[in-house]
Tab-separated table of C-alpha atoms in Angstrom:
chain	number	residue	atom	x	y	z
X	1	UNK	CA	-20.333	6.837	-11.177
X	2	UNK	CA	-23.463	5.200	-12.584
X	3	UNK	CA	-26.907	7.433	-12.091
X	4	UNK	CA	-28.870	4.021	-11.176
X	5	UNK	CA	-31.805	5.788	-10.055
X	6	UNK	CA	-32.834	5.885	-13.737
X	7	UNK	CA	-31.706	2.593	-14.216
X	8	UNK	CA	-33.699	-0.359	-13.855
X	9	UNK	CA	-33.982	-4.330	-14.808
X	10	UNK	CA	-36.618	-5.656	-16.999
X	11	UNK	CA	-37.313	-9.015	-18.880
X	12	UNK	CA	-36.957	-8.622	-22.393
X	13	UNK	CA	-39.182	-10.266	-25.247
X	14	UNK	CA	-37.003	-13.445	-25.330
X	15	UNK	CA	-38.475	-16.703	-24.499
X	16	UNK	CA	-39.234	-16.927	-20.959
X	17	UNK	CA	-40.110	-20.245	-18.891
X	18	UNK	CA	-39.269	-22.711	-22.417
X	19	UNK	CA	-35.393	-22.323	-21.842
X	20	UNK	CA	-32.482	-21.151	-19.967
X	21	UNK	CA	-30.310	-18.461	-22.115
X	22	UNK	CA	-27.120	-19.469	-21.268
X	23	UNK	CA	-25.210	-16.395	-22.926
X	24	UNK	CA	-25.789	-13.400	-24.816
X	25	UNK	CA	-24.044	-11.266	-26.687
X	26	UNK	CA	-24.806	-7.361	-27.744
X	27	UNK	CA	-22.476	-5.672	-31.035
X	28	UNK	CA	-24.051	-2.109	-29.753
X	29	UNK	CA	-26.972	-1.592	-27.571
X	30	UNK	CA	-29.951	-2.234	-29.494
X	31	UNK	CA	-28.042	-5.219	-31.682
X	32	UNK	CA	-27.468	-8.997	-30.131
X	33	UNK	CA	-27.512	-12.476	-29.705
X	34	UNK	CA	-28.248	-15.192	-27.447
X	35	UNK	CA	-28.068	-18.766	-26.729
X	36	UNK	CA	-30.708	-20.745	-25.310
X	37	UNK	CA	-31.118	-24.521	-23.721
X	38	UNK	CA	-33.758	-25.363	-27.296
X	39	UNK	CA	-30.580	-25.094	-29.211
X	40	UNK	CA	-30.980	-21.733	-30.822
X	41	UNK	CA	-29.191	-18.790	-31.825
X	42	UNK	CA	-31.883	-16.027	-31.640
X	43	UNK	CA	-31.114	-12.030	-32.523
X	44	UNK	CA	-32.402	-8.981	-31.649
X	45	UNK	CA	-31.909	-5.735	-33.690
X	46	UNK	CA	-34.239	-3.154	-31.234
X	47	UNK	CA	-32.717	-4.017	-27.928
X	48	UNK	CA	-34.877	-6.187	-26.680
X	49	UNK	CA	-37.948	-5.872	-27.888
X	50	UNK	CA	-38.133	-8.531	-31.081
X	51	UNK	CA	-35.999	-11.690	-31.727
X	52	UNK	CA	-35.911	-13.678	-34.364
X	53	UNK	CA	-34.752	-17.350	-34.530
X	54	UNK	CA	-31.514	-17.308	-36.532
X	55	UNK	CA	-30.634	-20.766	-36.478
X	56	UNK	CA	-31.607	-24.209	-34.847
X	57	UNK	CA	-29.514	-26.892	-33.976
X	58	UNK	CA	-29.192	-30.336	-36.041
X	59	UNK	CA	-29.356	-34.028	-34.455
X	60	UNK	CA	-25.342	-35.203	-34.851
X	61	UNK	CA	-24.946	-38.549	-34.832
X	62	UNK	CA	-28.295	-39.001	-32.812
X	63	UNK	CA	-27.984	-36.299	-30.551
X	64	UNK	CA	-29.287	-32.362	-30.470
X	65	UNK	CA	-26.647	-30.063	-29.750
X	66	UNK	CA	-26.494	-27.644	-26.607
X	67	UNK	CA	-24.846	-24.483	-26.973
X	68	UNK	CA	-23.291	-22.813	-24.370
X	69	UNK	CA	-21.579	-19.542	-24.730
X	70	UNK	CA	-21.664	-16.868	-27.878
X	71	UNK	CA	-19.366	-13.490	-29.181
X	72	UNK	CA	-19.087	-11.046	-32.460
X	73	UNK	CA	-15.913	-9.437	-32.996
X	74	UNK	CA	-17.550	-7.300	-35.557
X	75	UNK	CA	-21.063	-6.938	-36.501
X	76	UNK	CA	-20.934	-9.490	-39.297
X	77	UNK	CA	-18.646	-12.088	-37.441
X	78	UNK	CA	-19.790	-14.287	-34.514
X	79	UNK	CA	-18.718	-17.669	-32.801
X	80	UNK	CA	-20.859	-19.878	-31.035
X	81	UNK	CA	-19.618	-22.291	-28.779
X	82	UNK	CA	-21.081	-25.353	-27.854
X	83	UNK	CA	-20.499	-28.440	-24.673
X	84	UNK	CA	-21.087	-31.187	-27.468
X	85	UNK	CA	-18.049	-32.400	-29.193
X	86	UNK	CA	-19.943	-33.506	-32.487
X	87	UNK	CA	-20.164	-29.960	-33.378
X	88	UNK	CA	-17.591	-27.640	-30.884
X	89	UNK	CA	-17.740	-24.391	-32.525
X	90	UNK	CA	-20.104	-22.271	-35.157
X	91	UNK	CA	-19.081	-19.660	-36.966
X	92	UNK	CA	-20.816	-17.042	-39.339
X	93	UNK	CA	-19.617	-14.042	-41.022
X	94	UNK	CA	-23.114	-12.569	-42.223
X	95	UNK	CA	-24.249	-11.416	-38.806
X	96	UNK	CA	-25.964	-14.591	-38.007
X	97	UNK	CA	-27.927	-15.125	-41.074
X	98	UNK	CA	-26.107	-18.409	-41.786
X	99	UNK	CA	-24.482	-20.446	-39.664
X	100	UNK	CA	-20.975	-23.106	-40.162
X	101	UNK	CA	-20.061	-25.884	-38.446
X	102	UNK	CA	-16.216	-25.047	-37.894
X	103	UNK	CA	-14.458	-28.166	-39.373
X	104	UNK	CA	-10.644	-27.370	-38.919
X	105	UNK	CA	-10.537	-27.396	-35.818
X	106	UNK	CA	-7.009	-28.446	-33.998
X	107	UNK	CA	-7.164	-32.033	-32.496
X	108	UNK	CA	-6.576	-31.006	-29.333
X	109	UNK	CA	-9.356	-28.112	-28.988
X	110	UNK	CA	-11.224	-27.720	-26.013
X	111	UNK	CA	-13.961	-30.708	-26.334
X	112	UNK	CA	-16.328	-28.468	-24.276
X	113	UNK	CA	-16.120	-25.029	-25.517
X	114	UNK	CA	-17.551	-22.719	-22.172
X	115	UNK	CA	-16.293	-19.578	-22.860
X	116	UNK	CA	-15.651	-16.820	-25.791
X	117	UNK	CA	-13.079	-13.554	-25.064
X	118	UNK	CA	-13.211	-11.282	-28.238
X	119	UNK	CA	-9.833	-8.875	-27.942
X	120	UNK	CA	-10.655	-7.600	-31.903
X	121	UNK	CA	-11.481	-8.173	-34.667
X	122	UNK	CA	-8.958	-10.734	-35.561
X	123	UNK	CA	-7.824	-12.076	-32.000
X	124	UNK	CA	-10.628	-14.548	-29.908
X	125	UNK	CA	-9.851	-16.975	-27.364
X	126	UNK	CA	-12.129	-19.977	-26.012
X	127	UNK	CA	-11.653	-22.128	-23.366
X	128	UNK	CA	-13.435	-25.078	-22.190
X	129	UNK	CA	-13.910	-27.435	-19.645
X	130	UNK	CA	-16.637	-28.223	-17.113
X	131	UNK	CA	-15.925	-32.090	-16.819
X	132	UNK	CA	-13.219	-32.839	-14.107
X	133	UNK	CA	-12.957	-36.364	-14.537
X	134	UNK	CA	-13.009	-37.169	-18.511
X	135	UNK	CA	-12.256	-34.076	-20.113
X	136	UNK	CA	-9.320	-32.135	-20.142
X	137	UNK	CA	-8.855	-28.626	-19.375
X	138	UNK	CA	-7.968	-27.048	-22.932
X	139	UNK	CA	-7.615	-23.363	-24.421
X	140	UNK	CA	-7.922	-22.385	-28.327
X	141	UNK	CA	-7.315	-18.793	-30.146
X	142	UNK	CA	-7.884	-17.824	-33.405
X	143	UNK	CA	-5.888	-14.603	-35.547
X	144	UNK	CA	-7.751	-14.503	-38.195
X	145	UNK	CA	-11.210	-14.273	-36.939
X	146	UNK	CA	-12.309	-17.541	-36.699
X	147	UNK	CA	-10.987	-19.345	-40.000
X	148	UNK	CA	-8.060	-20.848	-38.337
X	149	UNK	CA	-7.538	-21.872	-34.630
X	150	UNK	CA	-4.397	-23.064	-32.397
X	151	UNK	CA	-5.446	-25.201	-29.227
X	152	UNK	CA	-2.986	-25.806	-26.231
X	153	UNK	CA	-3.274	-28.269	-23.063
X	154	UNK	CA	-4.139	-26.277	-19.627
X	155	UNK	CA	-4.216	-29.631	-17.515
X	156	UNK	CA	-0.599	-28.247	-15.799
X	157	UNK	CA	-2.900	-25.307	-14.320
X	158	UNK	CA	-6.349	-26.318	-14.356
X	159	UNK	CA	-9.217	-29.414	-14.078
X	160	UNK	CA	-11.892	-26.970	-14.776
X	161	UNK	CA	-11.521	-24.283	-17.152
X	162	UNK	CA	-14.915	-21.902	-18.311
X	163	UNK	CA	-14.366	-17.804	-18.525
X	164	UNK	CA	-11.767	-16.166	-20.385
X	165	UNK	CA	-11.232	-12.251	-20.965
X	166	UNK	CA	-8.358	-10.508	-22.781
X	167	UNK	CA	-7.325	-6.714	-22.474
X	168	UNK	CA	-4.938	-7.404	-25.536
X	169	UNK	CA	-3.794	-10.404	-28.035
X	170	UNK	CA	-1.253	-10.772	-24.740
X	171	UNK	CA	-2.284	-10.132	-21.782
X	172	UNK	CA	-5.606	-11.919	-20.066
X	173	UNK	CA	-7.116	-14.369	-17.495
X	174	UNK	CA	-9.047	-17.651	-17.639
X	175	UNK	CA	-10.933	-18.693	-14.804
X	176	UNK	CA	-11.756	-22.524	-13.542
X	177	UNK	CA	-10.805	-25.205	-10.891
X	178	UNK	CA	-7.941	-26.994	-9.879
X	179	UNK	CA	-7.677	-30.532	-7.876
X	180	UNK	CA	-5.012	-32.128	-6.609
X	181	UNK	CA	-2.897	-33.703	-8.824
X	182	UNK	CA	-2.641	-36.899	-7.125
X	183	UNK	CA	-6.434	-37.633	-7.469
X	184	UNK	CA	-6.659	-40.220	-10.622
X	185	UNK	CA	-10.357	-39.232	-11.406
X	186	UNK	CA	-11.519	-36.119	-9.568
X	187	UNK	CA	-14.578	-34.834	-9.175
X	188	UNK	CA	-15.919	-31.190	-8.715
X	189	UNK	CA	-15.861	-31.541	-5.205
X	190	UNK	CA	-11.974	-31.821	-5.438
X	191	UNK	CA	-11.529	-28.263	-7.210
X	192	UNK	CA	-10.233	-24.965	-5.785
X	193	UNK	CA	-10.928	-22.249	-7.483
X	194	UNK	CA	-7.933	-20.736	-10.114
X	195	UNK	CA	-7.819	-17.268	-11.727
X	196	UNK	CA	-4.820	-17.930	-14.126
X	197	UNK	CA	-3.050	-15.288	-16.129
X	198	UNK	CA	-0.537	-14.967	-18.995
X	199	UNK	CA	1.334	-11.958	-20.290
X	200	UNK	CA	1.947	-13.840	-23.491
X	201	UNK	CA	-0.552	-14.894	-25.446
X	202	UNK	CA	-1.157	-18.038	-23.482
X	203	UNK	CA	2.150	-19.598	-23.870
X	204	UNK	CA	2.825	-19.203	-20.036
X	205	UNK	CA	0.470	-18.831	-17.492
X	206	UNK	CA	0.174	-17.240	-13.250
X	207	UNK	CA	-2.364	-18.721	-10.612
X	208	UNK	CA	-2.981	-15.179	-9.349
X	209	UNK	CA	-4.875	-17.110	-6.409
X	210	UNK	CA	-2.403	-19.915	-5.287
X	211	UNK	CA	-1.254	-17.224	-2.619
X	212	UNK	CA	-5.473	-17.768	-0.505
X	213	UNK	CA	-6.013	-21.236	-1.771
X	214	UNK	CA	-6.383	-22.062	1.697
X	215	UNK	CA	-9.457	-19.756	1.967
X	216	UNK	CA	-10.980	-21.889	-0.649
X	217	UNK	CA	-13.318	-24.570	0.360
X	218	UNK	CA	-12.902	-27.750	-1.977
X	219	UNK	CA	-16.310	-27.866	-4.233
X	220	UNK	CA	-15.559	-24.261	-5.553
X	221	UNK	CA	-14.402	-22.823	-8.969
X	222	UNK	CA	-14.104	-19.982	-10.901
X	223	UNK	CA	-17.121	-19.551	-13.504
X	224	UNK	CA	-17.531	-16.150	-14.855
X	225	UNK	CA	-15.096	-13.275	-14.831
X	226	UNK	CA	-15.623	-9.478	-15.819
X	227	UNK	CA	-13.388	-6.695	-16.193
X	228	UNK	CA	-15.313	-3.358	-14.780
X	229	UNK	CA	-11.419	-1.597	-15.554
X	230	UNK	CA	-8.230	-1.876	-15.480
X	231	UNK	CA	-8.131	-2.103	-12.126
X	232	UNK	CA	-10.966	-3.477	-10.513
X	233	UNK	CA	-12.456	-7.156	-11.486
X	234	UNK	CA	-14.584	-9.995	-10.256
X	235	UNK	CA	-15.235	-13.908	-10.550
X	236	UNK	CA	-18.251	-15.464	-9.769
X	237	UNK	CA	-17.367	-18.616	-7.573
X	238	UNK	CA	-19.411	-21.756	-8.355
X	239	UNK	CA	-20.462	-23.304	-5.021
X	240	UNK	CA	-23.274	-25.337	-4.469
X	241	UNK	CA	-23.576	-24.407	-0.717
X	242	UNK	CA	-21.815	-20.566	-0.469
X	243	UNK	CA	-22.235	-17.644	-2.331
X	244	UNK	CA	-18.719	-15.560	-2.993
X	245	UNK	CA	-16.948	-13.538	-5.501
X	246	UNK	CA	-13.460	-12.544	-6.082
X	247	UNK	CA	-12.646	-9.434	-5.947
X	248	UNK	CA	-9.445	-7.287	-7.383
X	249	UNK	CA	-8.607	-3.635	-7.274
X	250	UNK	CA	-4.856	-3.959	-8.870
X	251	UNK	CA	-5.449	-5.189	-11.881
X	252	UNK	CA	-5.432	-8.781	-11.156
X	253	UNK	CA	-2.080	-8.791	-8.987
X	254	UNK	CA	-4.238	-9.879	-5.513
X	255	UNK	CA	-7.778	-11.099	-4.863
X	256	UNK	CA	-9.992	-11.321	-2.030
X	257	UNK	CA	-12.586	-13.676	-1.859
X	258	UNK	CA	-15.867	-11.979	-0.712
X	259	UNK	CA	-19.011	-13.919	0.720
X	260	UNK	CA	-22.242	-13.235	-0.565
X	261	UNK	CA	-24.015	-12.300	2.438
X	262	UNK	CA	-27.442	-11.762	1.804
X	263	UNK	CA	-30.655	-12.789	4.119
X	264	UNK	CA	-31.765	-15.683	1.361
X	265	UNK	CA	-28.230	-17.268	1.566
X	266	UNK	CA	-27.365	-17.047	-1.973
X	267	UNK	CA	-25.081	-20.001	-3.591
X	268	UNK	CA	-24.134	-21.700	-6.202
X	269	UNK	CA	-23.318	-18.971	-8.387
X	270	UNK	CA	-23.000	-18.140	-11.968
X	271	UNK	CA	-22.988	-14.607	-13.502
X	272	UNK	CA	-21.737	-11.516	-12.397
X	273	UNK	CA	-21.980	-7.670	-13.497
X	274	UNK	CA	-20.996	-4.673	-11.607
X	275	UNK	CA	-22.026	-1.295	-13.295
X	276	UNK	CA	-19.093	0.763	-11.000
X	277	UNK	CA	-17.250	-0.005	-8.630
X	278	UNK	CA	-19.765	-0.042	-6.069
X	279	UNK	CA	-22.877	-1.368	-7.284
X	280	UNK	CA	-23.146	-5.042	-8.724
X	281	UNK	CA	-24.962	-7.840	-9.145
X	282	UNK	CA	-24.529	-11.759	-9.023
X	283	UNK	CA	-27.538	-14.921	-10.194
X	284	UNK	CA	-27.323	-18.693	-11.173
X	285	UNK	CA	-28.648	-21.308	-9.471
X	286	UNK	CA	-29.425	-20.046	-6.213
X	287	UNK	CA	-29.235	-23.017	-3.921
X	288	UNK	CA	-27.339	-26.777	-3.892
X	289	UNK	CA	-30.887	-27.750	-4.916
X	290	UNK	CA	-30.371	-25.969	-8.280
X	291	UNK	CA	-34.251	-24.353	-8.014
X	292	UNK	CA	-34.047	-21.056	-6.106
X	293	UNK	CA	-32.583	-18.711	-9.190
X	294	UNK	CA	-31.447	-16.210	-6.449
X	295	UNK	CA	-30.144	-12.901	-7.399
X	296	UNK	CA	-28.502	-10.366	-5.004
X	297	UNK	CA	-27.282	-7.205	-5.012
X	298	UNK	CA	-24.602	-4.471	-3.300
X	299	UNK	CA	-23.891	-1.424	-3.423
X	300	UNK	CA	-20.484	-1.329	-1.515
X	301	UNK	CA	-18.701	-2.898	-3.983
X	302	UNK	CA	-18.995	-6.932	-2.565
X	303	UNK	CA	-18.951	-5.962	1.256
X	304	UNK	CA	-22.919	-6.888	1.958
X	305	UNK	CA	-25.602	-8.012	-0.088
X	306	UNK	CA	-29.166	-7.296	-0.522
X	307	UNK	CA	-31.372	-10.073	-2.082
X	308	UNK	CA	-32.283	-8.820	-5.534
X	309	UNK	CA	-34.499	-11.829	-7.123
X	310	UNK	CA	-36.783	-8.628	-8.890
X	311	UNK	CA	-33.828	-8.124	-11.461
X	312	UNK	CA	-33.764	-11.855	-13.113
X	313	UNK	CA	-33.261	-15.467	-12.296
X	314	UNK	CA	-30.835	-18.352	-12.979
X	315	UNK	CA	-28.539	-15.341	-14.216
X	316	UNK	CA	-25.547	-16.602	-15.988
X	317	UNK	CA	-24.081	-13.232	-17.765
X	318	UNK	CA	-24.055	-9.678	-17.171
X	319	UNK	CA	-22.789	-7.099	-20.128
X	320	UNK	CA	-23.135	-3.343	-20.442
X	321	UNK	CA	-22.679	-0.637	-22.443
X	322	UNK	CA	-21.617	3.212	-21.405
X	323	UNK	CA	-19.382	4.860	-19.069
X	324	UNK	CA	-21.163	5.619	-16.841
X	325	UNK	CA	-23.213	2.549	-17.952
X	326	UNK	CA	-26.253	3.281	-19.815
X	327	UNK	CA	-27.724	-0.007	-20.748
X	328	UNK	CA	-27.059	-3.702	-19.670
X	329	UNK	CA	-28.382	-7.048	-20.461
X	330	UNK	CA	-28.609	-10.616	-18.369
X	331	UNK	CA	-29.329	-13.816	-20.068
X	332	UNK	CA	-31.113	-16.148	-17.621
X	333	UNK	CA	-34.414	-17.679	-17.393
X	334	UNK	CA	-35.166	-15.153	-20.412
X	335	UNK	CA	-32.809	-12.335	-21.318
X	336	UNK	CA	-33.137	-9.152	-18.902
X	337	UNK	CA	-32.594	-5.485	-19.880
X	338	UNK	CA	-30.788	-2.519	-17.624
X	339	UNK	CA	-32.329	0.357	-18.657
X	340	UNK	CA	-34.754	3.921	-18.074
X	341	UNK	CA	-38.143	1.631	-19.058
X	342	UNK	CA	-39.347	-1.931	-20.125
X	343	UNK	CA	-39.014	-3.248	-23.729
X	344	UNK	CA	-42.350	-2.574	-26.009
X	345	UNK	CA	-44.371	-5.565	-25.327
X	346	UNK	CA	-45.112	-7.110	-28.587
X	347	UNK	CA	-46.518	-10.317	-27.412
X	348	UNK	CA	-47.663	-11.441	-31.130
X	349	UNK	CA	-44.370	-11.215	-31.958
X	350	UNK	CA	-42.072	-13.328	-29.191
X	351	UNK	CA	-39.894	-15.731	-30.481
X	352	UNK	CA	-41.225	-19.613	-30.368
X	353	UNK	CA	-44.553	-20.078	-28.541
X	354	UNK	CA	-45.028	-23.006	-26.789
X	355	UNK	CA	-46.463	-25.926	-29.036
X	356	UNK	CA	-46.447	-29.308	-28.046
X	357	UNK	CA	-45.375	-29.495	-24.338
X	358	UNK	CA	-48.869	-29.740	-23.036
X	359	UNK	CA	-48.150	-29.981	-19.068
X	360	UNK	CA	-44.659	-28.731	-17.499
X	361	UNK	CA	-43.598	-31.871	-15.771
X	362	UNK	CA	-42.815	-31.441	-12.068
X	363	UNK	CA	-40.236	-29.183	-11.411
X	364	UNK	CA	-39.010	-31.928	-9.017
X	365	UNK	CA	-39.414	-35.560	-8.849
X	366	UNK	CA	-37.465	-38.338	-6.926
X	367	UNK	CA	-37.845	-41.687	-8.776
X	368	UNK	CA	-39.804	-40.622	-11.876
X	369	UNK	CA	-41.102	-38.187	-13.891
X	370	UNK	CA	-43.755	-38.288	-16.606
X	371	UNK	CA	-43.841	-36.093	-19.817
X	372	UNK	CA	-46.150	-35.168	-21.815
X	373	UNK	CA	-47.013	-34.266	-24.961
X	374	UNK	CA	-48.965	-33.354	-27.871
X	375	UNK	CA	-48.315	-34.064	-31.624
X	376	UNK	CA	-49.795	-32.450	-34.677
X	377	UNK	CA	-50.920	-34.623	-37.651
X	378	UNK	CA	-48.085	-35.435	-39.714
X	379	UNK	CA	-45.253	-35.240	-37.899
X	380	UNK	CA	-42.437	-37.461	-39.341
X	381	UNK	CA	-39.900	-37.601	-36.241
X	382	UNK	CA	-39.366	-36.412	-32.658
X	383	UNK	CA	-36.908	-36.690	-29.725
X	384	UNK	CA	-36.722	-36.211	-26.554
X	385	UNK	CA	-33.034	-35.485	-24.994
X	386	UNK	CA	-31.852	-34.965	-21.284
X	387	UNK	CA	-28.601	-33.430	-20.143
X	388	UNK	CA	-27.502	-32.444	-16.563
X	389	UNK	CA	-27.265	-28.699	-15.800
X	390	UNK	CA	-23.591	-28.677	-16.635
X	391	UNK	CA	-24.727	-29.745	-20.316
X	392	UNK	CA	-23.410	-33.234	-20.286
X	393	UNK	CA	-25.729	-35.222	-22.415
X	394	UNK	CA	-27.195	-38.069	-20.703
X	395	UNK	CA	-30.515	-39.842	-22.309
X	396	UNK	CA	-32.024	-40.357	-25.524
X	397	UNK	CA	-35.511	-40.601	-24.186
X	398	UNK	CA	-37.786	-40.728	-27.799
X	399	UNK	CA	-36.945	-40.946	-30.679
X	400	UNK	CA	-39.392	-42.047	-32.916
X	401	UNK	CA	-39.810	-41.981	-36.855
X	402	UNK	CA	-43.832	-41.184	-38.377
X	403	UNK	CA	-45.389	-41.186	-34.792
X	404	UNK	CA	-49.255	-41.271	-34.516
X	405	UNK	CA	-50.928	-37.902	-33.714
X	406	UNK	CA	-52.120	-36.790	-30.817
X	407	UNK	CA	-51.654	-36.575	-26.906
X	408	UNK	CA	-48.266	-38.977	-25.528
X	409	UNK	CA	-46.174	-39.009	-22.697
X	410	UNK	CA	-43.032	-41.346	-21.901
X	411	UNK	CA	-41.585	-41.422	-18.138
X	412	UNK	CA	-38.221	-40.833	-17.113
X	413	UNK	CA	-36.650	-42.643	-14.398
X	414	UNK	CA	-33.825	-40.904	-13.856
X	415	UNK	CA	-31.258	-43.256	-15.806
X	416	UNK	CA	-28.564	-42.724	-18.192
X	417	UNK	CA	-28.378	-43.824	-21.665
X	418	UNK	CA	-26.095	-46.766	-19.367
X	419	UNK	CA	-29.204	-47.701	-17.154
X	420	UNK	CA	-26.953	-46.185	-14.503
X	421	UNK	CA	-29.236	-44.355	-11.917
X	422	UNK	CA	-28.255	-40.408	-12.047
X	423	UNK	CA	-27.279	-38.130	-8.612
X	424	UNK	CA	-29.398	-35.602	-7.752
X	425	UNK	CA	-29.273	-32.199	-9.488
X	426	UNK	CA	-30.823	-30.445	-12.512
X	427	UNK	CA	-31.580	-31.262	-15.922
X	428	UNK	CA	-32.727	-30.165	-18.747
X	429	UNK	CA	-35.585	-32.284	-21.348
X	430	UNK	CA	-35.582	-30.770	-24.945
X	431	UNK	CA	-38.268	-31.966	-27.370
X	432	UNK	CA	-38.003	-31.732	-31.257
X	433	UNK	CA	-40.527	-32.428	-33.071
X	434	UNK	CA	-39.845	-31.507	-37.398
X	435	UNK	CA	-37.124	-29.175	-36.343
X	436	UNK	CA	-39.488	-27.306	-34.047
X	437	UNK	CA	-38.131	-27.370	-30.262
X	438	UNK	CA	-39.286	-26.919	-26.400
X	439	UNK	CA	-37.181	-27.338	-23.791
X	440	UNK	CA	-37.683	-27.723	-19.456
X	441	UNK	CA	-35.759	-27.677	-16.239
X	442	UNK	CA	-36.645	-30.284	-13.592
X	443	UNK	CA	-34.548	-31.703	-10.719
X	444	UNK	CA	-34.116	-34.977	-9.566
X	445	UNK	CA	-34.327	-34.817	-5.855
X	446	UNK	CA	-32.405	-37.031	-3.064
């Protein structure tokens, strides 16, 4: 049992308000990495407290790269994965200090890698993908570390695929969406959720969830999975109107799906982090407008929820250390610490300051949306990219070669690189300017 009452959250000193960390990853407690929506891989070596940029992103055939999910099987060897198939997968085995493109990849590798399962030091799994209607549903494994990688079709099982864990090189789950299989070109609002297990090594694989699909509503999928044992697990459910979790207590054999049932209505879920088996914690979105960044809280193990929006927002991964747990992180709107007091707040010392964004456009707009700018004297190129909150990429908005100093601003209007008008939802505007980067979250209303 976890003694919470010394155990709080607090924000960390990773960027806050300039990005979304999609993932994070921690070797020990005080060592880690995360992934953010400027296309960096920062580190922290003091839990919290410091982080240093470890790598940027390049432009790949005229477009930035967004990463998306991130794991170290040992202290010197990490994986990054990424939802743009220029560059799927990075790889470094100096503990981040350089970074690899990974070039052998198998042809048929996930296009969209989503998510990272380390089993040890040799044995990692990915899985990828987030795009019902173009992009298959693929796995990948490596047994070597990351210098070689086999890749296998999941489209029998799956049209989504994002979470994977593994208790062994065997035996693990991988968590997504399914749609009928007589829709030609489905959509997310054609997906049941799946929780799919194999016993060996992905060859074969179980819908441990076929037996309540009709308790699913269509529009919901399986996004994040944790392990708090070997018998007890959950899913996060991504739903852009409910809030619910799965829920196991026999090691994976049943599930019950579990509404999140707090007084702000919680949906459209991403992360998810229990501590026991009792108290736990789910974030993401928050709403089908994709602005509330809702967290919630129980402490019955699923049955109610409490809203909890103090811990974090737009949470999309819980991980802890201890047992009983001692200290936890959340990667969000910044990354978020679980522990006895806040990081040391070493403000001179946070990782990227804003530069060059000089307003925060609207965090909504309906037709249009302006952006501005500033650029320093001699700047020889900068870009401005959109992609939706799923990380498809979707508009080259600048880029420009020896621009003139001085305050710009260029207007969206909610088009694709096509000129086809975009649905509603979320995206996100990165701007590079020399290699230096700022990125936003706005949402295109009805």
């Amino acid at each position: 049992m976890t003694n919470s009452a010394n155990l709080q959250w607090f924000p960390t000193n990773a960027p806050i308000a300039s990005s979304r960390t999609d993932d994070i990853w921690f070797i020990d407690p005080l060592v880690g990495w995360a992934v953010n929506s400027n296309g960096q891989i920062i580190k922290t070596t003091d839990g919290g407290d410091t982080w240093k940029i470890q790598f940027q992103t390049p432009i790949v055939n005229g477009r930035p790269i967004y990463l998306r999910c991130v794991s170290f099987s040992t202290p010197l060897n990490g994986c990054v994965g990424t939802v743009s198939k220029e560059q799927r997968l990075y790889h470094t085995t100096d503990a981040g200090e350089t970074w690899a493109i990974v070039e052998n990849l198998p042809e048929n590798a996930p296009v969209k890698i989503c998510g990272l399962s380390v089993v040890n030091e040799s044995v990692i799994y990915a899985s990828g993908t987030n795009d019902p209607a173009d992009i298959p549903a693929r796995m990948m494994k490596t047994v070597d570390g990351g210098t070689t990688w086999t890749a296998w079709d999941m489209s029998e099982y799956a049209t989504i695929l994002i979470d994977n864990y593994f208790i062994n090189p065997d035996r693990g789950w991988v968590v997504g969406g399914k749609a009928d299989n007589s829709i030609p070109k489905p959509s997310r609002d054609d997906v049941i959720p799946v929780v799919l297990y194999t016993e060996d090594g992905g060859k074969t694989w179980v819908n441990q969830v076929a037996d309540i699909s009709s308790s699913f509503p269509l529009g919901e999928w399986g996004w994040k999975i944790q392990f708090l044992n070997e018998r007890v697990g959950f899913v996060s459910l991504e739903n852009f109107n409910q809030g619910a979790i799965l829920k196991t207590t026999d090691g994976g054999k049943t599930w019950t799906r579990l509404r999140i049932n707090d007084p702000q209505e919680n949906a459209n879920l991403e992360g998810v982090g229990f501590v026991d088996e009792n108290l736990g914690w789910v974030g993401g979105w928050g709403d089908a407008k994709f602005q509330g960044g809702f967290s919630s809280e129980t402490k019955d193990g699923g049955k109610n929820w409490q809203d909890a929006n103090q811990i974090g927002q737009f949470i999309n991964r819980f991980r802890f250390f201890g047992n009983p747990v001692t200290v936890g992180y959340a990667s969000g709107k910044t990354v978020y610490k679980y522990s006895t007091a806040p990081v040391t707040a070493r403000q001179v010392e946070r990782v990227a300051p804003l530069k060059f964004l000089t307003t925060n456009a609207p965090a909504q707009f309906e037709k249009s949306v302006n952006i501005e700018y500033t650029l320093p004297e001699n700047a020889q190129k900068v870009t401005i990219d959109i992609w939706n909150q799923f990380g498809a990429y979707v508009r080259k908005l600048v880029d420009e070669r020896d621009p003139s100093t001085g305050q710009k601003s260029v207007v969206w209007d909610g088009k694709n690189d096509a000129g086809e008008s975009l649905p509603p939802g979320i995206f996100i505007y990165r701007l590079t300017v020399d290699g230096n980067v700022e990125s936003r979250v706005i949402r295109l209303k009805t």
